Amino acid sequence: MAVGQLVPRYGLWLRLHELGWDPATLSSESLLSFCDHHLASFLGEHDLALCERKRRSLRKRLRRFDPRYPSPEETMVRLFAPNT
């Protein structure tokens, strides 16, 4: 959302693997390192950009992220998922 467009998730997944990181078990330190050192070039390859103010805001949100707790979106999906 910070970029204003969808970021290619598969491309991001591949880039993280190229850097030696497993996206499924990415540590907070690795996530912040990617944000600081690789995000701008990744976005540029996809004709996307993130201004410095939004990058700092994104970094702050990433620093607080805890995968043990569902995101608001994940909670909504769970609450309104059809019973099967």
C-alpha angles and dihedrals in degrees: 000000000000090000093050093234138060112280113221101256095193091051090049090049090051093048092052090051090049088055091052097255126126107222091209092059102027111156122225090248092053092047092053091045090054090049092050100041111020111023097083094052092044091052092045091056087058095045091253130124140189121207117230094252092054092044090055091048091049091049091052091052091047091050090056095044115118115184091202088077123060119245118243088256092053090049092051092049090051093047096048100035113124114254110251 
